[in-house]
Amino acid sequence: MREIYLCTRRMLIPCAMKTVKPIVIGAILHYRSLLVLCTLLCSFATTAQVKFETRVQSKKVGKEDPFRVEYIIENAESISSFQEPEFNGFTVLQGPSQGQSTSIMNGKVSQYVFVAYIIQAKKTGKFTIPGTYAVIGGKKIKSQNIEVEVFAGSTGRPPVTAVVPTPRPSWDDVRPNSKELYLKPGENAVDKIRGNLFVKADIDRSQCYVGEPIVATYKLYTRLQSESKVTKRPSLNGFSVYDMVDPESSHARTETLNGKDYNVYYIRKTQLYPLQPGKVTLEPVEVENKVLFYQNTEQQKPGRTMDDLVREFFNDVPMGEAEEHTLTLSSKPMEVNVLPLPEEHKPATFNGAVGQFTLKAALEADGIATGRSGTLVLTLEGAGNFPMITAPVVNWPASFDAFDPSAEENINKQEAPIAGTKRFKYVFTPSDTGRFTIPPVQFAYFDPKSKKYVTAETAALGVDVAMGPDYGKKAVSGIPTESNIDSSTIIKLLMGAALLLVLVLGYYAWNNKRKAAPVVQVKKATAAPVAPEPSLIPAPQPTATPIVPHDTSINWTPLEEMISSGDSKGFYQAMGNQVWQFFSQKLSLTGSERNKRTLVQKLTAAGVGSEETATATGILSDCEMALYTPVHSASDMQLMLASSKELVRVLSEKL
């Protein structure tokens, strides 16, 4: 493009003495014949501009500093495979995380797909961040290796996230109709950056109640060719935070401010639910920007010349040397006044719900039998602080035994306040026959719009309880009374007892044989290490120092008493409940999040290593399996208790 322009310019110069209008028309006609060639050249260049490269946050990092590694694929039509790299000498703290982004630089759109890791060096020295392979458009391509130097200590900088993946600058990237891409003689680069690139923070309100959300938005506005990275994120202490936009997959959009068009990128958009009253300051966000300018070396000429007219028509670019400037910009801090919830007229059943809700109740079956279980379903619908809402209290009839409810959420965190439904399921068992009534269930919440408390109430539900097959039978030690025993019952009991005796004897014979077997030392092969299975629990050595748990929220005494009494079923059930309660408190798990898949995700996000994560899931899996294999030795339970204590001690320091 550059050579074609220069040749054409020399052809037009001899005609400069003619009138301007015929020259411009002639230039237009002449250039139209060249546009076809230019279009073909540009389209060929576009198809050839697929790039695959490795990027690191910094080539000099501290041994104590996690840092980000990205594998970025630019302008790929299809990606059929990606080979995960091996980071020898580093610990992978997070990843791989995947995402997509779009960069719009002066009218040119670039599409990116990236895979990112956060890693930390194990020791000091010089290391290689390896490139890796990907099959892009049917071709196997490798990204480059990068050398990094690891020194002792820390720089104190957190791993950063790229806001705008920036393509390498070229003449095709630059459009001359944007006067902000080059510096005029005597123009100050820093002033030009501040006038065309800035970070803006907004909140939708400056005052709210506890539990009422505030939407905070941090955006980057730019009219320049730049690479921008977030170096400091706001801590947002004192709030429960729910992100509404993923910054690594958000696309740029255009906004007009003061008559200027800007490309706008979301740094963060989130809902903030205040946890306590008072004045809270939202910290600013800091963004480091590397801006590329072109220095105009041509002599400035008075008036508009023929060259100016041709350039204006074809949006050509001024010629000059490129220079880079780095400037860190930050948003302004924002203050929020959080009001306390009023104490006047606060219902006794209020439990922190803020928003607008309705409550419905239904039974999965209107009639059940004694000894059978029924299910009551309460459905909460509306908008508000759903994740912080606990199950309403149900006043059961005296002859009903009820269990702790489970919760399921179907909510949309992209809306503010969070909208959707939350269902609570209560399982109950009646012990007497007749017609019973479950009284209305009340749910109190604070409505910030009307600034008063509201109590939602369900209708009363009738339950018909019929006589079950075991109704009226009284048992002593699990055996029916003599008046209810017939010959067939006696035969079944004797056969069951004989079968149980055979199973118990067989188990003890197998267990004694297993303990008597010699221990075989197995020499490990030199193959790559394999990650431990989640169900394996590392057993503590007998000679190790006694373990004293740091977290006092777990009471281990009842578990030790169950081991002494031989209550293996109660032990494993209580152990599973205690471990889940520990993670629920440390990771703020709701009822629907109490599953091992969510637990692994939360632990990984919190920086917990794979070994501790595998131990945690293994303990929970063993507790579940133990309920179906009721015969367990005291030594097995002692090992489980020791492993759980050590896990709680380690994670109490990390979480």
XYZ file of C-alpha atoms in Angstrom:
655
model
C 0.000 0.000 0.000
C 2.802 2.385 0.847
C 4.748 1.883 -2.417
C 1.604 2.153 -4.534
C 0.750 5.463 -2.908
C 4.226 6.921 -3.503
C 4.260 5.979 -7.196
C 0.811 7.407 -7.742
C 1.783 10.616 -6.008
C 4.635 11.171 -8.440
C 2.267 10.673 -11.362
C -0.101 13.363 -10.088
C 2.444 16.050 -9.276
C 2.867 17.345 -12.924
C -0.851 18.162 -13.021
C -0.731 20.373 -9.965
C -1.106 23.634 -11.933
C -4.569 22.647 -13.192
C -7.778 23.340 -11.330
C -8.350 21.343 -8.151
C -11.677 19.733 -9.100
C -10.522 17.969 -12.338
C -7.413 16.755 -10.529
C -9.431 15.257 -7.703
C -11.876 13.604 -10.111
C -8.979 12.185 -12.106
C -7.319 10.936 -8.997
C -10.527 9.256 -7.911
C -10.943 7.483 -11.249
C -7.303 6.464 -11.313
C -7.364 5.178 -7.757
C -10.504 3.113 -8.391
C -8.495 0.982 -10.764
C -5.952 0.451 -7.995
C -8.537 -0.328 -5.311
C -9.196 -3.763 -6.824
C -5.534 -4.665 -6.495
C -5.352 -3.157 -3.002
C -8.428 -5.131 -1.922
C -6.915 -8.378 -3.179
C -3.634 -7.649 -1.396
C -5.444 -6.793 1.858
C -7.645 -9.900 1.706
C -4.575 -12.052 1.093
C -2.826 -10.418 4.053
C -5.862 -10.972 6.262
C -5.994 -14.697 5.580
C -2.270 -14.940 6.269
C -2.375 -13.093 9.569
C -3.246 -16.017 11.831
C -0.892 -15.768 14.826
C -0.168 -18.055 17.762
C 2.091 -16.651 20.453
C 3.093 -17.073 24.087
C 2.886 -14.084 26.437
C 4.018 -13.652 30.034
C 3.185 -10.960 32.543
C 6.862 -10.136 33.042
C 10.225 -11.638 32.099
C 11.558 -10.893 35.594
C 9.474 -12.222 38.472
C 9.939 -12.896 42.171
C 9.962 -16.446 43.511
C 7.055 -15.533 45.808
C 5.001 -13.924 43.018
C 2.358 -15.758 40.988
C 2.283 -14.517 37.403
C 0.128 -15.015 34.321
C 1.031 -16.938 31.158
C -1.211 -16.655 28.090
C -1.312 -18.612 24.838
C -3.101 -16.338 22.358
C -4.474 -17.365 18.970
C -5.358 -14.426 16.720
C -7.786 -14.443 13.767
C -8.251 -18.227 13.647
C -11.175 -19.588 11.628
C -11.116 -22.941 13.439
C -9.177 -24.534 16.315
C -9.436 -28.311 16.533
C -6.979 -29.038 19.366
C -4.722 -27.415 21.961
C -1.858 -29.206 23.702
C -1.465 -28.244 27.341
C 2.109 -27.132 28.139
C 4.283 -28.632 30.872
C 5.619 -25.985 33.259
C 8.764 -27.645 34.598
C 10.063 -25.808 37.644
C 6.714 -24.083 38.264
C 3.546 -24.801 40.222
C 0.265 -24.244 38.386
C -1.970 -22.317 40.800
C -4.881 -21.724 38.434
C -5.833 -22.781 34.955
C -6.272 -23.528 32.263
C -8.874 -20.783 31.863
C -10.217 -20.100 28.391
C -11.774 -17.034 26.841
C -12.387 -14.981 23.753
C -12.026 -11.281 23.084
C -12.281 -8.771 20.288
C -9.962 -5.831 19.688
C -11.085 -2.871 17.570
C -8.119 -0.698 16.689
C -8.982 2.287 14.525
C -11.625 0.417 12.582
C -9.783 -2.914 12.260
C -11.353 -5.869 14.124
C -9.170 -8.686 15.494
C -10.559 -11.819 17.131
C -8.646 -13.617 19.902
C -8.920 -16.960 21.642
C -6.647 -17.490 24.622
C -5.762 -20.090 27.229
C -4.324 -18.649 30.451
C -2.497 -20.059 33.470
C -1.328 -18.509 36.748
C 1.933 -20.152 37.845
C 4.599 -19.675 40.516
C 8.293 -20.609 40.415
C 9.634 -23.291 42.750
C 13.159 -21.843 42.902
C 15.286 -18.981 41.603
C 17.226 -18.968 38.345
C 16.551 -18.751 34.606
C 13.722 -20.850 33.216
C 11.901 -21.383 29.942
C 8.167 -20.839 29.637
C 7.458 -23.430 26.949
C 5.554 -22.796 23.784
C 2.874 -25.302 22.874
C 1.093 -26.737 19.860
C -2.381 -26.071 18.494
C -4.102 -27.267 15.345
C -5.397 -24.071 13.719
C -7.221 -24.203 10.402
C -6.053 -27.789 9.930
C -2.363 -26.916 10.468
C -0.264 -27.731 13.524
C 1.358 -24.514 14.784
C 3.704 -23.968 17.743
C 3.972 -20.792 19.827
C 7.383 -19.482 20.862
C 9.297 -20.207 24.071
C 9.970 -17.327 26.465
C 12.903 -17.055 28.865
C 12.122 -15.674 32.345
C 14.397 -14.865 35.260
C 13.229 -15.680 38.785
C 14.849 -13.795 41.658
C 14.428 -14.173 45.416
C 11.686 -12.233 47.165
C 8.636 -10.518 45.756
C 7.741 -7.449 43.727
C 4.355 -7.209 45.459
C 2.501 -7.134 42.143
C -0.501 -9.471 41.738
C -1.022 -11.471 38.530
C -2.730 -9.150 36.063
C -5.402 -9.704 33.463
C -5.124 -8.314 29.975
C -8.039 -6.033 29.127
C -7.272 -5.582 25.431
C -5.015 -8.093 23.632
C -3.111 -5.771 21.288
C -1.955 -6.804 17.820
C 1.495 -5.848 16.621
C 1.349 -2.418 14.971
C 1.568 -2.205 11.198
C 0.702 0.362 8.564
C -2.523 -1.485 7.832
C -3.617 -1.010 11.466
C -3.423 2.789 11.303
C -6.057 5.029 9.752
C -4.966 8.584 8.928
C -8.384 10.113 9.564
C -7.720 9.606 13.294
C -5.445 12.512 14.200
C -4.716 10.899 17.561
C -2.373 8.246 16.139
C 0.580 10.566 15.509
C 2.331 13.359 17.311
C 2.677 16.796 15.799
C 5.936 18.699 16.272
C 6.077 19.995 19.838
C 2.990 18.015 20.991
C 3.249 16.422 24.456
C 2.661 12.647 24.423
C 1.441 12.400 28.054
C -1.119 15.177 27.551
C -2.320 13.484 24.375
C -2.748 10.168 26.184
C -4.711 11.746 29.042
C -7.009 13.463 26.548
C -7.785 10.295 24.606
C -7.482 7.393 27.072
C -8.920 7.192 30.579
C -10.511 4.865 33.142
C -14.005 5.617 34.400
C -15.821 4.167 37.421
C -19.564 4.538 38.068
C -22.102 3.299 40.615
C -25.849 3.295 40.027
C -26.491 4.785 43.495
C -24.466 6.244 46.342
C -26.824 5.201 49.155
C -28.519 1.885 49.888
C -29.646 -0.423 52.686
C -27.790 -3.457 53.988
C -28.554 -6.264 51.535
C -29.623 -3.891 48.732
C -27.309 -4.144 45.698
C -25.174 -1.442 44.127
C -23.971 -1.928 40.554
C -20.356 -0.794 40.171
C -18.910 -0.457 36.665
C -15.248 0.069 35.740
C -14.560 0.830 32.062
C -11.613 1.761 29.859
C -12.177 4.446 27.191
C -9.599 4.748 24.406
C -9.091 6.410 21.011
C -5.468 5.290 20.775
C -3.499 2.261 19.705
C -2.647 0.814 23.085
C -2.116 -2.265 25.214
C -3.826 -1.927 28.605
C -3.438 -4.166 31.632
C -5.097 -4.003 35.038
C -2.385 -3.702 37.705
C -4.636 -3.114 40.730
C -8.213 -4.210 41.238
C -10.525 -2.797 43.935
C -10.730 -5.082 46.979
C -14.496 -4.518 47.535
C -14.273 -5.433 51.222
C -17.544 -5.383 53.130
C -19.632 -6.602 50.184
C -20.879 -9.867 48.794
C -19.759 -9.635 45.150
C -21.415 -11.091 42.038
C -19.828 -10.290 38.651
C -22.213 -9.416 35.819
C -19.670 -9.275 32.946
C -16.662 -11.465 32.206
C -13.963 -8.937 31.217
C -11.957 -11.531 29.313
C -14.835 -12.359 26.960
C -16.476 -8.928 26.670
C -16.419 -7.190 23.319
C -15.599 -3.578 22.745
C -18.375 -1.141 22.011
C -18.452 2.481 20.935
C -19.574 5.372 23.122
C -19.620 9.100 22.386
C -18.439 11.511 25.082
C -18.132 15.265 24.521
C -18.452 14.780 20.774
C -15.686 12.131 20.564
C -16.115 8.439 19.757
C -14.301 5.996 22.064
C -13.758 2.248 22.026
C -14.989 1.092 25.449
C -13.923 -2.072 27.303
C -15.372 -3.432 30.540
C -12.782 -3.927 33.255
C -15.436 -5.050 35.713
C -19.191 -4.807 36.174
C -20.468 -6.287 39.404
C -23.294 -6.304 41.934
C -22.240 -5.378 45.454
C -24.459 -6.459 48.354
C -23.429 -4.560 51.549
C -22.984 -6.753 54.604
C -22.983 -4.055 57.302
C -24.000 -0.400 57.666
C -21.666 2.589 57.465
C -19.744 4.624 54.910
C -17.674 2.449 52.584
C -15.117 3.645 50.013
C -14.766 1.674 46.793
C -11.084 1.655 45.899
C -9.983 2.819 42.435
C -8.786 0.520 39.681
C -5.362 1.090 38.127
C -4.534 0.329 34.499
C -1.088 0.389 32.890
C -1.210 1.540 29.258
C 1.428 1.166 26.564
C 0.511 3.623 23.796
C 2.029 3.703 20.300
C 2.336 7.009 18.434
C 3.763 7.843 15.017
C 6.035 10.866 14.741
C 5.160 12.977 11.687
C 8.472 13.753 9.969
C 7.073 15.520 6.935
C 7.474 19.275 6.664
C 4.233 20.972 7.617
C 2.843 22.968 4.712
C 0.415 25.859 4.892
C -2.982 25.337 3.299
C -4.383 22.135 1.768
C -2.200 20.604 -0.924
C -2.931 17.936 -3.502
C -1.378 15.365 -1.161
C -3.806 16.375 1.598
C -6.805 15.870 -0.711
C -5.663 12.439 -1.837
C -4.902 11.368 1.748
C -8.270 12.577 3.019
C -10.046 10.635 0.292
C -8.144 7.381 0.787
C -7.651 7.706 4.575
C -3.933 7.258 4.065
C -1.449 7.616 6.915
C 1.277 10.137 7.705
C 4.739 8.673 7.471
C 7.072 8.667 10.447
C 8.804 6.671 13.150
C 6.813 4.798 15.818
C 7.432 5.527 19.489
C 5.971 3.912 22.623
C 4.862 5.629 25.836
C 3.754 3.970 29.103
C 1.338 5.647 31.481
C -0.621 4.262 34.467
C -4.114 5.680 34.916
C -6.623 5.123 37.702
C -10.291 5.781 38.374
C -11.585 7.940 41.197
C -12.567 6.334 44.516
C -16.299 6.189 45.181
C -18.065 6.468 48.531
C -21.216 4.544 49.410
C -23.445 5.254 52.409
C -24.935 1.961 53.633
C -28.030 2.448 55.791
C -28.938 -0.027 58.552
C -32.203 -1.913 58.285
C -34.814 -0.311 60.550
C -35.472 -1.967 63.892
C -39.028 -0.641 64.093
C -41.704 -3.147 63.035
C -39.068 -5.818 62.254
C -40.883 -9.220 62.197
C -39.668 -11.998 64.435
C -39.269 -14.272 61.386
C -37.015 -11.808 59.517
C -33.707 -13.438 58.594
C -31.927 -10.894 56.361
C -33.865 -11.139 53.069
C -33.913 -7.832 51.140
C -35.865 -7.336 47.914
C -39.324 -8.252 46.664
C -40.540 -11.847 46.912
C -43.523 -14.188 46.786
C -43.729 -17.576 48.520
C -45.680 -20.663 47.487
C -46.037 -24.054 49.190
C -46.986 -27.435 47.735
C -46.865 -31.105 48.687
C -45.462 -33.621 46.233
C -48.301 -35.941 47.332
C -51.461 -35.064 49.260
C -51.666 -38.432 51.009
C -48.986 -40.681 52.513
C -48.781 -43.604 54.932
C -47.148 -43.890 58.305
C -43.501 -44.895 58.105
C -43.247 -43.363 54.599
C -41.735 -40.007 53.717
C -43.390 -37.000 52.117
C -41.934 -33.798 50.664
C -42.984 -30.191 51.200
C -41.713 -27.756 48.549
C -41.479 -24.011 49.244
C -40.819 -21.877 46.164
C -39.455 -18.368 46.681
C -39.709 -16.131 43.613
C -38.720 -12.524 42.995
C -35.587 -10.336 43.010
C -33.159 -9.627 45.820
C -30.238 -11.083 47.754
C -31.109 -14.706 46.852
C -27.729 -16.312 47.704
C -27.942 -15.051 51.302
C -31.510 -16.263 51.961
C -31.934 -19.259 54.268
C -34.825 -21.716 54.451
C -38.032 -20.525 56.181
C -39.116 -22.235 59.406
C -41.991 -24.746 59.156
C -44.148 -25.516 62.212
C -44.787 -29.237 61.790
C -47.581 -31.244 63.464
C -46.437 -33.022 66.630
C -46.438 -36.506 65.037
C -44.234 -35.434 62.090
C -40.478 -35.951 62.044
C -38.763 -33.527 59.603
C -35.224 -33.355 58.220
C -33.074 -30.360 57.288
C -34.219 -28.871 53.953
C -32.221 -28.814 50.739
C -32.108 -25.777 48.412
C -32.043 -25.344 44.627
C -31.440 -22.003 42.884
C -32.443 -20.922 39.403
C -31.307 -17.313 39.369
C -29.919 -14.772 36.920
C -26.921 -12.889 38.308
C -26.839 -10.650 35.230
C -29.843 -8.768 36.617
C -29.686 -6.341 39.523
C -31.072 -7.273 41.971
C -30.540 -10.988 41.269
C -33.814 -12.411 39.955
C -35.219 -15.930 39.775
C -36.463 -18.663 42.092
C -35.168 -20.647 45.044
C -36.805 -23.919 46.035
C -36.566 -25.476 49.494
C -37.454 -29.170 49.888
C -38.427 -30.503 53.317
C -38.645 -34.297 53.775
C -40.902 -35.424 56.636
C -42.235 -38.700 58.053
C -45.570 -38.994 59.950
C -45.938 -41.510 62.784
C -49.713 -41.321 63.336
C -52.776 -41.637 61.121
C -55.459 -39.080 60.433
C -55.998 -35.708 58.815
C -53.248 -33.200 59.625
C -52.686 -29.578 58.730
C -49.322 -27.968 57.987
C -49.892 -24.370 59.104
C -49.070 -21.393 56.853
C -45.339 -20.720 56.409
C -44.249 -17.110 56.844
C -41.322 -15.413 55.127
C -40.395 -11.869 56.157
C -38.280 -9.548 53.987
C -37.413 -5.868 53.770
C -38.604 -4.004 50.661
C -36.128 -1.148 49.966
C -38.553 0.522 47.543
C -41.317 0.947 50.104
C -38.786 1.103 52.978
C -40.764 -1.288 55.137
C -40.981 -4.946 56.108
C -43.337 -7.298 54.306
C -44.369 -10.813 55.345
C -45.262 -13.306 52.618
C -47.398 -16.230 53.743
C -48.426 -19.528 52.170
C -51.798 -21.227 52.490
C -52.293 -24.020 55.013
C -51.889 -27.525 53.554
C -53.887 -30.607 54.539
C -52.240 -34.040 54.675
C -54.089 -37.361 54.885
C -51.964 -39.998 56.624
C -53.075 -43.585 56.132
C -52.017 -46.648 58.098
C -48.697 -48.047 56.846
C -47.716 -51.750 56.853
C -45.695 -51.341 60.091
C -48.241 -49.182 61.927
C -48.897 -50.368 65.515
C -45.979 -52.790 65.633
C -43.696 -52.382 68.586
C -40.136 -53.570 68.339
C -37.526 -54.491 70.922
C -33.957 -54.431 69.592
C -35.360 -54.529 66.079
C -37.358 -57.847 66.590
C -41.201 -57.824 66.390
C -43.198 -58.831 69.481
C -44.154 -62.487 69.909
C -47.829 -61.905 69.124
C -46.901 -60.807 65.594
C -44.465 -63.636 64.769
C -45.596 -66.500 62.553
C -43.626 -69.482 61.246
C -42.657 -67.852 57.948
C -41.322 -64.792 59.803
C -39.191 -67.011 62.051
C -37.730 -68.834 59.039
C -36.867 -65.541 57.318
C -35.239 -64.203 60.461
C -33.111 -67.328 60.899
C -32.012 -67.292 57.240
C -31.144 -63.605 57.449
C -29.148 -64.117 60.660
C -27.243 -67.046 59.113
C -26.397 -65.021 55.990
C -25.238 -62.081 58.086
C -23.037 -64.389 60.202
C -21.397 -65.838 57.060
C -20.675 -62.365 55.711
C -19.147 -61.158 58.987
C -16.940 -64.255 59.355
C -15.839 -63.981 55.731
C -14.920 -60.341 56.161
C -12.813 -60.944 59.270
C -11.034 -63.892 57.621
C -10.177 -61.753 54.585
C -9.076 -58.820 56.745
C -6.739 -60.999 58.865
C -5.225 -62.530 55.732
C -4.667 -59.075 54.251
C -2.901 -57.834 57.406
C -0.670 -60.935 57.501
C 0.489 -60.509 53.894
C 4.130 -59.284 53.539
C 4.698 -55.704 52.373
C 6.369 -55.561 48.946
C 8.593 -52.584 48.162
C 7.864 -51.314 44.650
C 10.480 -49.189 42.944
C 8.952 -46.236 41.102
C 9.560 -45.979 37.390
C 11.023 -42.872 35.822
C 7.765 -42.023 34.046
C 6.006 -38.716 34.588
C 4.247 -38.470 37.965
C 0.558 -39.240 38.017
C -1.854 -37.103 40.062
C -3.370 -38.999 43.018
C -6.893 -40.301 42.754
C -9.381 -38.120 44.689
C -10.459 -41.057 46.863
C -6.966 -41.681 48.249
C -6.366 -40.177 51.705
C -2.724 -39.822 52.766
C -2.342 -41.684 56.052
C -0.271 -39.947 58.739
C 2.823 -41.749 60.044
C 2.483 -43.266 63.541
C 5.641 -41.504 64.749
C 4.533 -38.042 63.603
C 3.914 -35.226 66.049
C 0.323 -35.288 67.379
C -1.953 -33.156 65.240
C -3.736 -30.275 66.926
C -6.382 -28.684 64.686
C -6.213 -24.930 64.375
C -9.871 -24.512 63.497
C -11.902 -24.709 66.701
C -15.255 -24.609 64.915
C -15.165 -28.421 64.613
C -15.744 -30.398 67.792
C -13.796 -33.648 67.409
C -14.823 -35.110 70.789
C -18.115 -36.755 69.608
C -16.219 -38.430 66.756
C -13.622 -39.852 69.140
C -16.432 -41.149 71.373
C -18.066 -42.897 68.392
C -14.743 -44.628 67.648
C -14.547 -45.840 71.264
C -18.129 -47.143 71.159
C -17.685 -48.779 67.734
C -20.457 -46.715 66.102
C -18.922 -46.722 62.598
C -22.090 -45.644 60.767
C -22.638 -42.688 63.074
C -18.929 -41.811 62.876
C -18.763 -41.573 59.063
C -22.072 -39.753 58.834
C -20.980 -37.194 61.461
C -17.522 -36.868 59.867
C -19.019 -36.067 56.450
C -21.344 -33.478 57.987
C -18.494 -31.818 59.918
C -16.228 -31.583 56.844
C -19.048 -30.139 54.716
C -19.850 -27.628 57.479
C -16.185 -26.555 57.554
C -16.088 -25.909 53.785
C -19.496 -24.216 53.833
C -18.213 -21.696 56.398
C -14.822 -21.118 54.743
C -16.055 -20.934 51.128
C -19.598 -19.559 51.720
C -21.235 -22.589 50.075
C -25.011 -22.493 49.734
C -27.175 -25.583 49.913
C -27.148 -26.195 46.151
C -23.365 -25.735 46.023
C -22.609 -28.555 48.455
C -21.296 -30.972 45.845
C -17.759 -32.133 45.101
C -17.570 -30.501 41.639
C -18.332 -27.022 43.060
C -16.008 -27.707 45.999
C -13.085 -28.453 43.653
C -13.775 -25.249 41.679
C -13.952 -23.125 44.859
C -10.772 -24.634 46.332
C -8.862 -24.141 43.078
C -10.035 -20.523 42.839
C -8.890 -19.974 46.443
C -5.376 -21.174 45.587
C -5.563 -24.570 47.324
C -3.184 -27.120 45.806
C -4.268 -30.257 43.955
C -3.026 -32.551 46.745
C -5.170 -30.939 49.456
C -8.129 -30.806 47.049
C -7.788 -34.520 46.288
C -7.584 -35.300 50.018
C -10.749 -33.290 50.709
C -12.796 -34.997 47.995
C -11.375 -38.377 49.030
C -12.494 -37.928 52.631
C -16.001 -36.964 51.542
C -16.213 -39.901 49.091
C -14.998 -42.368 51.742
C -17.587 -41.059 54.211
C -20.335 -41.615 51.619
C -19.160 -45.147 50.720
C -18.775 -46.127 54.383
C -22.524 -45.745 54.923
C -23.093 -48.692 52.524
C -20.349 -50.910 53.991
C -21.225 -50.853 57.707
C -18.350 -53.022 59.065
C -15.287 -50.858 59.832
C -12.434 -51.290 62.285
C -11.424 -48.748 64.903
C -8.047 -48.316 63.141
C -9.784 -47.293 59.902
C -11.805 -44.668 61.756
C -8.686 -43.421 63.578
C -6.893 -42.920 60.232
C -9.903 -41.059 58.839
C -10.010 -38.796 61.926
C -6.281 -38.033 61.728
C -6.469 -37.224 58.007
C -9.454 -34.921 58.545
C -7.750 -33.073 61.401
C -4.637 -32.490 59.302
C -6.709 -31.294 56.330
C -8.652 -28.814 58.490
C -5.407 -27.573 60.068
C -3.765 -26.916 56.676
C -6.790 -25.332 55.001
C -7.615 -23.153 58.025
C -4.342 -21.331 57.355
C -4.933 -21.014 53.596
C -8.618 -20.079 53.412
